[in-house]
C-alpha positions as MATLAB code, in Angstrom:
seq = 'MAKTPAKKRISDTLRSRLPDFDKHMLLSELEVCELTGTPRGTLSRWRCSGKGPTPVKMEGSVRYYLSDVLKYVAERRQSSVRASMEDLHVAQTKR';
ca = [
     158.165   94.086  139.340;
     157.769   90.415  140.371;
     159.029   87.768  138.089;
     156.540   85.225  136.771;
     157.570   81.613  137.695;
     158.813   79.557  134.663;
     155.974   77.044  135.216;
     153.324   79.824  134.833;
     154.954   81.190  131.676;
     155.001   77.645  130.211;
     151.323   77.054  130.976;
     150.453   80.242  129.397;
     152.515   79.443  126.330;
     150.859   75.966  125.989;
     147.398   77.337  126.360;
     147.924   79.933  123.656;
     149.434   77.294  121.302;
     147.150   74.329  121.871;
     144.022   75.794  120.209;
     145.896   76.055  116.983;
     146.940   72.348  117.144;
     149.574   71.502  114.570;
     150.885   67.919  114.513;
     154.228   69.196  113.479;
     154.568   71.647  116.581;
     157.702   70.826  118.520;
     157.599   71.073  122.321;
     160.591   71.376  124.738;
     161.011   69.004  127.589;
     159.686   71.571  130.050;
     156.477   71.974  127.909;
     155.962   68.247  127.783;
     156.413   68.070  131.555;
     153.907   70.795  132.169;
     151.508   69.312  129.602;
     151.620   65.747  131.078;
     152.338   66.553  134.699;
     155.516   64.369  134.509;
     158.675   65.286  136.353;
     161.630   66.174  134.152;
     163.723   63.438  135.582;
     161.028   60.857  134.835;
     160.750   62.122  131.236;
     164.533   61.845  130.857;
     164.624   58.391  132.311;
     161.805   57.296  129.830;
     163.800   58.696  126.992;
     167.015   56.874  127.995;
     165.131   53.534  128.434;
     163.223   53.784  125.179;
     159.816   54.530  126.899;
     157.664   57.632  126.775;
     156.808   59.779  123.772;
     159.390   59.586  120.899;
     161.968   62.321  121.275;
     163.521   64.380  118.374;
     167.142   65.291  118.982;
     168.231   68.469  117.281;
     171.543   70.102  117.743;
     171.984   69.072  121.300;
     168.515   69.792  122.416;
     165.543   67.340  122.845;
     162.124   68.168  121.510;
     158.840   66.223  121.136;
     156.059   66.521  118.562;
     152.860   67.487  120.151;
     151.030   64.789  118.245;
     153.440   62.050  119.681;
     152.905   63.323  123.219;
     149.034   63.385  122.883;
     149.080   59.912  121.219;
     151.362   58.568  124.118;
     148.964   59.920  126.659;
     145.869   58.666  124.795;
     147.307   55.067  124.521;
     147.627   55.050  128.276;
     144.235   56.353  129.224;
     142.271   54.176  131.565;
     138.552   54.681  132.286;
     139.004   53.159  135.674;
     141.081   50.527  137.463;
     138.185   48.180  137.456;
     137.623   48.496  133.747;
     141.335   47.806  133.158;
     141.185   44.749  135.330;
     138.078   43.425  133.496;
     139.762   43.999  130.209;
     142.767   42.158  131.426;
     140.546   39.162  132.628;
     138.748   39.151  129.198;
     142.035   39.071  127.377;
     143.330   36.143  129.533;
     140.166   34.095  129.137;
     140.443   34.362  125.351;
     143.726   32.630  125.377;
];
């Protein structure tokens, strides 16, 4: 019997849990990486530099509230590079 890769198992787990969204659901580092497409090293670097979603440290492990991860992603959403540049230009002209 072939083993299922860890990434596949995590994806299946996330898909089964996301429909029952609970703002208090805690995700592991691997689940956050899978959900956001962010490498684990990047997530770790963000945590150490105070960037990224807010981590929760529990008994030596790091977890993230699903609501914090979704909020972090939503705050960084860009409709397009052009729209972002136009928003920046408008903000600069209002000064």
